[in-house]
XYZ file of C-alpha atoms in Angstrom:
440
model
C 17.356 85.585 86.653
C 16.066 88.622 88.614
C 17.322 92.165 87.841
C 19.040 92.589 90.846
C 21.567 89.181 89.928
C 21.799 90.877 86.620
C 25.162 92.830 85.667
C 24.152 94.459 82.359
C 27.157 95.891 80.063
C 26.146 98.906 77.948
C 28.470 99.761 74.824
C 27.557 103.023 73.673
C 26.314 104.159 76.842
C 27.200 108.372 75.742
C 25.099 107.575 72.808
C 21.592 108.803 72.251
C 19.687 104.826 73.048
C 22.610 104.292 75.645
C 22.396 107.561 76.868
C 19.036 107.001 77.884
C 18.901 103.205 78.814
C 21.441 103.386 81.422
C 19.021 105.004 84.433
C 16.154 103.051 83.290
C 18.081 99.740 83.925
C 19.365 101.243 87.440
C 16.121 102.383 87.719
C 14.800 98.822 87.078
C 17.251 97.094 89.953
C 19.987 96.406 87.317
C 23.646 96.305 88.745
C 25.450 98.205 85.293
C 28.805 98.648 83.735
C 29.204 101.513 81.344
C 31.704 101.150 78.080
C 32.735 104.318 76.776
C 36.176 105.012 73.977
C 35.577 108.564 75.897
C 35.032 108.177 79.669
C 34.980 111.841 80.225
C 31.863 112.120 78.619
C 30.049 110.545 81.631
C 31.876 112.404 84.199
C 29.186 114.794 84.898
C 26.102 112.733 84.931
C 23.881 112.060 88.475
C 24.774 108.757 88.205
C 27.885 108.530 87.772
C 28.577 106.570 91.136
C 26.145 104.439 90.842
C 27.833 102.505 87.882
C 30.996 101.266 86.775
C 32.659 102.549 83.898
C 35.194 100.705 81.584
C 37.282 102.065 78.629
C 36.981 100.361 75.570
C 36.245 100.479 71.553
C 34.389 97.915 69.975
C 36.905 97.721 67.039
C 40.033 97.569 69.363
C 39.688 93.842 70.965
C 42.084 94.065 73.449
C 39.811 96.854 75.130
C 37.102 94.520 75.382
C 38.164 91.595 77.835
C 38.196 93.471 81.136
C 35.059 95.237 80.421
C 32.919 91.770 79.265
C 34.601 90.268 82.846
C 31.739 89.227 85.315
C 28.652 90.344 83.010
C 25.617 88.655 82.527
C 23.847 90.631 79.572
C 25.578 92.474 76.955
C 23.827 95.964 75.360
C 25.526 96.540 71.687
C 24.016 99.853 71.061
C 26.975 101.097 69.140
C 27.208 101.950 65.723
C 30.197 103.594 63.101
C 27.357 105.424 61.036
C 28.628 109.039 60.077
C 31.791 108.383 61.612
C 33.970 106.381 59.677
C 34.765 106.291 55.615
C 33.980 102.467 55.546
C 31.272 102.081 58.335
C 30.341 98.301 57.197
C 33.333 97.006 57.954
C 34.356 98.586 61.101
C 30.406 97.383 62.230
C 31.690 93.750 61.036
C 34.494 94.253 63.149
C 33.175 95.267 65.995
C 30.601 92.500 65.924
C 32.876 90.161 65.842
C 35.468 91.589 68.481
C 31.851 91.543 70.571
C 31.307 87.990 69.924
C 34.858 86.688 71.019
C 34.708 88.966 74.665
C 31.531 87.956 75.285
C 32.507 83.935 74.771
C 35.303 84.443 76.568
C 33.798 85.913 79.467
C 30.613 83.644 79.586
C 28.234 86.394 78.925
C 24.725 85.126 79.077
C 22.707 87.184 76.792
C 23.270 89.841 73.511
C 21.032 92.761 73.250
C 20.968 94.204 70.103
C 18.864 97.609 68.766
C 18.485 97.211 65.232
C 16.302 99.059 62.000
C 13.072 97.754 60.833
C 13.105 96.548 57.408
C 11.108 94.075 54.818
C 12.308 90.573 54.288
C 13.329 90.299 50.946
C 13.725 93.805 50.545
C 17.047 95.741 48.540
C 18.201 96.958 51.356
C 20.169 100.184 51.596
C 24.130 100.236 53.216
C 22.739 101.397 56.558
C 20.001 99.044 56.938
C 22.145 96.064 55.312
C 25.145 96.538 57.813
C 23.042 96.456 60.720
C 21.007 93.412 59.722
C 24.528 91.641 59.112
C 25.338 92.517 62.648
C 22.257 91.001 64.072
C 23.272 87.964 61.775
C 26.872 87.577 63.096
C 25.167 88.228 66.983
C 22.452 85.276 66.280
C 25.410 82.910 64.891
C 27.418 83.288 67.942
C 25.985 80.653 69.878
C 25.117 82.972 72.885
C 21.525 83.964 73.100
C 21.146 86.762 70.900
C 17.873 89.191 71.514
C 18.091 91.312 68.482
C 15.338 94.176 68.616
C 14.470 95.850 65.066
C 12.887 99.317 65.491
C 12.192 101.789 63.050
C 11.897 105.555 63.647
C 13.086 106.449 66.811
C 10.661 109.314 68.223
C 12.516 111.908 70.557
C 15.206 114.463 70.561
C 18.167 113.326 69.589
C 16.984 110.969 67.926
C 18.713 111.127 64.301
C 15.971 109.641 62.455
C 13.567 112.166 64.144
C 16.020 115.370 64.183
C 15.568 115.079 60.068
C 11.890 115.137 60.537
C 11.983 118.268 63.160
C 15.000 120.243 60.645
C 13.268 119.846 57.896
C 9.756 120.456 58.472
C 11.022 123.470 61.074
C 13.161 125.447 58.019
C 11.107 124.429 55.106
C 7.233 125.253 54.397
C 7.420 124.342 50.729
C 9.954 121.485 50.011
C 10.660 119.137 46.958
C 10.730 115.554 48.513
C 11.794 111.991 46.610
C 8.918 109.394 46.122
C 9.853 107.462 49.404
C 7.783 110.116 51.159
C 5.004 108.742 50.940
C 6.863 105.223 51.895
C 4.962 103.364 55.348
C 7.091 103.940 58.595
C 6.212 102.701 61.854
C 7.510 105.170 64.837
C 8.376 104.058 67.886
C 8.934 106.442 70.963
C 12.014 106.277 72.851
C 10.241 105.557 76.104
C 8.578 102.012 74.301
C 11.888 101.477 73.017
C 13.620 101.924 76.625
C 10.838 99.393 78.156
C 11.569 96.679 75.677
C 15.535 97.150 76.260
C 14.950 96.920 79.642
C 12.875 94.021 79.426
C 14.959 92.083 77.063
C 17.390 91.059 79.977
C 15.237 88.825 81.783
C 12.311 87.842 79.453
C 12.257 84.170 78.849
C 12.961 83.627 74.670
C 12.306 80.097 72.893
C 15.756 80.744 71.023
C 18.141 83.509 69.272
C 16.000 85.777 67.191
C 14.901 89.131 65.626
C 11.756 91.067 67.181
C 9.956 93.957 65.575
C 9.065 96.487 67.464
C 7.181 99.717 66.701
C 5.128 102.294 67.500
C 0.981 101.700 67.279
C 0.860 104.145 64.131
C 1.094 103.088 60.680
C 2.050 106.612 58.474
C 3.600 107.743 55.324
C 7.107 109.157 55.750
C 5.180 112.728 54.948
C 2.369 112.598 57.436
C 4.628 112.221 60.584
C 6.440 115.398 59.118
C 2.887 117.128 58.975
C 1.847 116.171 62.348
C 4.919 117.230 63.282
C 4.242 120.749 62.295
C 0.892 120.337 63.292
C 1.989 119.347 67.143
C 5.408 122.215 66.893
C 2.387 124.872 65.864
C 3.527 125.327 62.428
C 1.498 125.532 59.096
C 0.688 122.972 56.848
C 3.909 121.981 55.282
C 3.827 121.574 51.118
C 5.158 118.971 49.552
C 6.204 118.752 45.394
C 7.455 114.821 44.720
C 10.377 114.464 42.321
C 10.696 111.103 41.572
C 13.972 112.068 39.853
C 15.649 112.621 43.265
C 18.420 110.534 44.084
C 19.070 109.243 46.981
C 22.812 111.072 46.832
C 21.023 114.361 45.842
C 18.579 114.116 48.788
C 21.294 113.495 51.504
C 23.066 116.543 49.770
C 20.164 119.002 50.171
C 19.426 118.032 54.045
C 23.011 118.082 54.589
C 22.594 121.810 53.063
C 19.504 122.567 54.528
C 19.925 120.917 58.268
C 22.707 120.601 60.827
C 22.480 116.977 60.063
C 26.198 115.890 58.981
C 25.837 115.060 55.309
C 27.980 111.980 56.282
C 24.797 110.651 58.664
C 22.205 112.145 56.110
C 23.011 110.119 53.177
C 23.038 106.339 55.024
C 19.467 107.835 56.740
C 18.132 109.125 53.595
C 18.914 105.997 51.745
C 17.657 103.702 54.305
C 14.324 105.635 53.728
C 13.415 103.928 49.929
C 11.672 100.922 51.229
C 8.725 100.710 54.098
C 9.650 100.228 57.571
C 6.671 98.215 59.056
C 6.384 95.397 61.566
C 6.622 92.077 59.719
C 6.416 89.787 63.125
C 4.417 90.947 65.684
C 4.884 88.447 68.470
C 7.001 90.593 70.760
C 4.341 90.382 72.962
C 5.145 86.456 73.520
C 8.779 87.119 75.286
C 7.763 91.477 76.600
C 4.654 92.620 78.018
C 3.523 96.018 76.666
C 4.262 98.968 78.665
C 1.857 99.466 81.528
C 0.510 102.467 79.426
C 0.473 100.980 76.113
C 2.753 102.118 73.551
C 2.926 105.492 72.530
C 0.885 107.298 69.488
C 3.268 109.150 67.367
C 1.513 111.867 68.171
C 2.150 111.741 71.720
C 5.614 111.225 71.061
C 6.252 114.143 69.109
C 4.290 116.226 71.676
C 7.029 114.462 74.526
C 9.856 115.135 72.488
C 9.014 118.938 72.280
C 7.467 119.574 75.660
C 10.299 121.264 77.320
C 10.719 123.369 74.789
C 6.896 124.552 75.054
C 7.243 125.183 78.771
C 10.728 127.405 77.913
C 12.974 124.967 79.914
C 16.097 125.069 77.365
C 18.674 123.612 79.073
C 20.154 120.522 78.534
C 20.410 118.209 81.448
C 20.493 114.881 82.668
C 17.095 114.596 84.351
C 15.443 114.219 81.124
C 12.954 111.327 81.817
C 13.421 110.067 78.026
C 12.133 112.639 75.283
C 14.159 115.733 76.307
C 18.172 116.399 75.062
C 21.192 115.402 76.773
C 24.496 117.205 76.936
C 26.046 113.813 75.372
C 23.863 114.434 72.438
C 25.431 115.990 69.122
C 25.428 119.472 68.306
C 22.555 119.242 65.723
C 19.595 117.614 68.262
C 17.380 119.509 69.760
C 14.932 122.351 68.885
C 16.669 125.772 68.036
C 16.555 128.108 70.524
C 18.499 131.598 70.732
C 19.096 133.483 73.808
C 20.397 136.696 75.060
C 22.068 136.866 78.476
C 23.507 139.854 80.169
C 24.566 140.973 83.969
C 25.084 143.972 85.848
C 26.454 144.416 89.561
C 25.050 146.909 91.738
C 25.523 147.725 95.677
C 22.134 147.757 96.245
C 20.752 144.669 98.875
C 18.851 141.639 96.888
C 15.780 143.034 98.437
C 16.355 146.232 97.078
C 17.061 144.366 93.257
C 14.166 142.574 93.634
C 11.969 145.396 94.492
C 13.353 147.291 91.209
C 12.995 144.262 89.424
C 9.230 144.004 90.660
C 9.136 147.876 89.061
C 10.812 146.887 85.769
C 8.443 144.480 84.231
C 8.116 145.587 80.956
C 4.748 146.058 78.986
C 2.939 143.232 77.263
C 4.826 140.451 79.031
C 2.472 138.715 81.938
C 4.185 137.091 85.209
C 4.403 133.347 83.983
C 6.195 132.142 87.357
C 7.810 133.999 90.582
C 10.335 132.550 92.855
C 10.175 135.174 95.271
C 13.328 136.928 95.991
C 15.197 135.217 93.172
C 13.400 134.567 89.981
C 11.068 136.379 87.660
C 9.582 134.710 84.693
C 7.815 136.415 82.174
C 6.138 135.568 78.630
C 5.386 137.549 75.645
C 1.926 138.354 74.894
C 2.321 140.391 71.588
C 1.988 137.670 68.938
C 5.873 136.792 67.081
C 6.766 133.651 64.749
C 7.898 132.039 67.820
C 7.514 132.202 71.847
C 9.632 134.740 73.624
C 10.341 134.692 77.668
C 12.214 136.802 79.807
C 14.356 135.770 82.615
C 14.816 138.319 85.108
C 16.878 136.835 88.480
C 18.382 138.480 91.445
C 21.314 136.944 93.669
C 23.900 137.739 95.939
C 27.197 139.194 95.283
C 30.085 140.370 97.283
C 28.331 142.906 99.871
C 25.329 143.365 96.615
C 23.943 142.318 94.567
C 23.878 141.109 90.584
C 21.138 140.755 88.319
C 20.904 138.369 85.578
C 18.619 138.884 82.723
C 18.590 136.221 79.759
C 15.906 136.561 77.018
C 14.879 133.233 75.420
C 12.890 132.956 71.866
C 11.837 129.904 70.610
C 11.278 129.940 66.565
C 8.198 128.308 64.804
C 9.856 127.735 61.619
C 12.005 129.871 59.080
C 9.943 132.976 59.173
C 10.421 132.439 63.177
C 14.671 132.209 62.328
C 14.326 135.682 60.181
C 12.521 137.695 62.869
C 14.983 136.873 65.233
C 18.370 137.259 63.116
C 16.639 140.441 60.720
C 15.765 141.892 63.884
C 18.401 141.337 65.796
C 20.044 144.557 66.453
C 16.437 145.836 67.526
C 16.332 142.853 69.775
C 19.655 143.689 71.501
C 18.691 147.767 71.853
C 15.484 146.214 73.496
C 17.295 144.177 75.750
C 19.676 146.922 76.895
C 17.464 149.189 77.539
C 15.410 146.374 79.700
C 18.750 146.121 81.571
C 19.245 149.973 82.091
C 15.446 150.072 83.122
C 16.201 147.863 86.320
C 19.507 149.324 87.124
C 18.277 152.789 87.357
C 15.133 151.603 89.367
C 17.563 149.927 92.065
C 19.389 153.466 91.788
C-alpha cells in the first residue's frame, strides 16, 4: 500500500517522538489522525488543518473505538513513565485497550517505538514494561512492527536532556559503574525515517527491530563529547560503584530539572548495555538517503539553534530543535532580559537612534533594516551574549523593544549571569536610556 492510501493513527502525537513524527508522515504523503487525552495542546501547531484530531486515552477503552475507525496503521508512541504511581500496569492496560480497538476496527499494522536492551538481560522496570508491551502488540495477531531504539539524540529527548543537565551543571561529578556501560545513540531524524518507513515496508512476519545510531560509546563518552560539541571543558568523572540506582535518580532529580519520578526508571534502565543485537533492519527499511547520523552530528543538531541565538520555541523545528509541547525541563537554558519604551518619534527616527546606540564591544551580527538589529558580544563571558535591539510602529510612534539573550556554557556560565545580575540589569537600563535619549 502506497502512502497516500495510508491513514496512519498517532497516539501520543503532543509527545516528544509524536510530536515530531506527525509532519514527517504528512510530509511523506500520509493521510493522519492525531490522538491526544489533551486536544488543546495541538491547537496552535501549522498543521493543525491538515490532520484530524480525536480525543482519547489509551487506558480509557471506550475513547478508543472512534479514533481506531477507518485506519490503516496504528503509531503507539505513548507511554505512563513519570506519570503514574504504577506505570507497568497502566502500560499493560493500555496495550491491551490498543489491541481490542485496533481488532475491532481492522487496523492493518502496529507501530511500536521501544528501548534497546540485551536478550537475556535483568532488565530494569522501565525497560521490562516496554518489552512486555511489544510482547502483548506481537501476540495480537495484527502485524506488529515493534522498533527498539536506544538513546534518543535531540532536545527533548529525555534520555538526552540527562546527558545535556548533567554534563551542563556539573564539571566534576561522582557517577555509578554503568557509566562506562555501551549505548548505541540514535538521532531523532534516523529514528523519524524508520517510523515513517515502517508503514509500508514489506515484513516476513510480527517482530522486534533494533535500531541505532552508527556509534558504539560508553555512557561517559557521549557526555564528554557532549561538552566537547556545547564548548565546555573536559568533564571529570569519580566512579562509585556503591551508587544505587535509587541514590543516582535522587541526585539528578536534585541536580537537574529532570522529575525525580522520570529520573529513577531512566537511571535504572541505564545498568545494562544498550547495543544492537539484530541488525537486519536493513532487510524490511532502507537507510536514510544520508546514512545515519554520528552521535556527534546529532548532538551538534540538537544544539544548533541555540549556537545561532534563535531561542524560541516553535513548530518549524525540522527534528533536533524544542517544541512548545515539550516539558518544562528540555531544552538548553537560556535567560533573557526584555524591556520596551514608547516614544513619539517616527520608526525612522528610532531606527536612526538605534543605529547611534550600538554599544561598545558588540559587532552587527544581522540587520533587518528598519526593524531589527542584532548584535553579539565580543568581550569573552562563560557563555554567548546577544542583543536584540527592534523598532516598530505604534499608535502615531513608535516603540522599541530591546531583549538581551545569554546563553550559559555550564555552571560557572549560570553564576555569572545570576551573581551578576543586578549589574546586568543597570547595564541593560542604561542601554535602554541610551536609545531613548538619542531619539530625543
Amino acid at each position: 500500500m502506497s502512502a497516500k492510501q495510508t491513514r496512519c493513527l498517532v497516539t501520543g502525537a503532543t509527545g516528544y517522538v509524536g510530536g515530531r513524527l506527525v509532519p514527517r508522515l504528512l510530509e511523506d504523503g500520509f493521510a493522519v489522525r492525531a490522538l491526544a487525552r489533551n486536544p488543546d495542546k495541538l491547537a496552535k501547531v501549522p498543521w493543525r488543518d491538515q490532520i484530524e484530531i480525536a480525543r482519547g486515552d489509551l487506558t480509557d477503552a471506550d475513547s478508543l473505538a472512534e479514533a481506531f475507525t477507518d485506519v490503516d496503521v496504528v503509531y503507539y508512541l505513548v507511554h505512563s513513565m513519570g506519570t503514574s504511581a504504577d506505570f507497568t500496569a497502566d502500560e499493560r492496560r493500555a496495550a491491551q485497550n490498543v489491541v481490542t480497538a485496533a481488532r475491532s476496527a481492522g487496523v492493518r499494522r502496529i507501530v511500536y517505538l521501544s528501548g534497546l536492551h540485551p536478550e537475556g538481560a535483568d532488565l530494569s522496570t522501565h525497560l521490562a514494561s516496554r518489552t512486555t508491551v511489544g510482547e502483548i502488540l506481537i501476540a495480537s495477531g495484527i502485524e506488529t512492527v515493534v522498533l527498539q531504539a536506544g538513546v534518543v539524540v535531540g532536545s527533548g529527548s529525555a534520555s538526552f536532556e540527562m546527558i545535556r543537565h548533567l554534563t551542563d551543571r556539573l564539571p566534576v561529578m561522582t557517577t555509578p559503574k554503568w557509566v562506562h556501560n555501551k549505548i548505541q545513540p540514535i538521532a531523532i531524524r534516523d529514528v523519524l525515517h524508520y517510523l515513517a518507513a515502517a508503514a509500508t515496508a514489506e515484513v516476513p512476519k510480527s517482530r522486534a527491530w533494533d535500531i541505532g545510531g552508527p556509534d558504539v560509546l560508553e555512557y561517559g563518552d557521549m557526555m564528554q563529547i557532549y561538552a566537547e560539541v556545547a564548548g565546555l571543558s573536559r568533564r571529570y568523572m569519580v566512579v562509585l560503584p556503591v551508587l544505587t540506582p535509587r541514590i543516582a535518580a535522587l541526585w539528578v532529580g536534585f541536580v537537574t530539572p529532570i522529575p525525580s519520578g522520570l529520573a529513577r526508571p531512566l537511571v535504572e534502565s541505564l545498568h545494562c548495555d544498550a547495543v544492537m543485537a539484530n541488525h537486519d533492519i536493513d532487510t524490511i527499511i532502507d537507510r536514510p538517503a544520508a546514512g545515519l547520523t554520528p552521535y556527534r552530528r546529532a548532538v551538534s543538531l540538537a544544539l544548533a539553534r541555540i549556537a545561532r541565538g534563535e531561542v524560541e520555541t516553535t513548530w518549524d523545528t525540522g527534528t533536533a530543535a524544542p517544541l512548545p509541547s515539550d516539558p518544562d525541563w528540555a531544552g538548553a537554558i537560556v535567560y533573557t532580559d526584555t524591556r520596551s519604551w514608547r516614544t513619539k518619534a517616527s520608526p525612522a527616527q528610532l531606527w536612526e537612534a538605534v543605529e547611534h546606540s550600538v554599544p561598545e564591544h558588540w559587532h552587527v551580527e544581522s540587520r533587518d533594516e528598519g526593524v531589527l538589529l542584532r548584535l553579539r558580544a565580543d568581550r569573552r563571558s562563560p557563555g554567548v551574549r546577544w542583543l536584540e535591539m527592534r523598532v516598530a510602529p505604534d499608535r502615531g510612534g513608535s516603540r522599541y523593544e530591546q531583549r538581551a539573550i545569554f546563553y550559559p556554557r555550564g555552571l560557572l556560565g549560570r553564576l555569572y549571569w545570576l551573581a551578576g545580575r543586578p549589574l546586568h540589569a543597570a547595564a541593560l537600563g542604561a542601554q535602554l536610556r541610551k536609545v531613548s535619549e538619542a531619539a530625543g
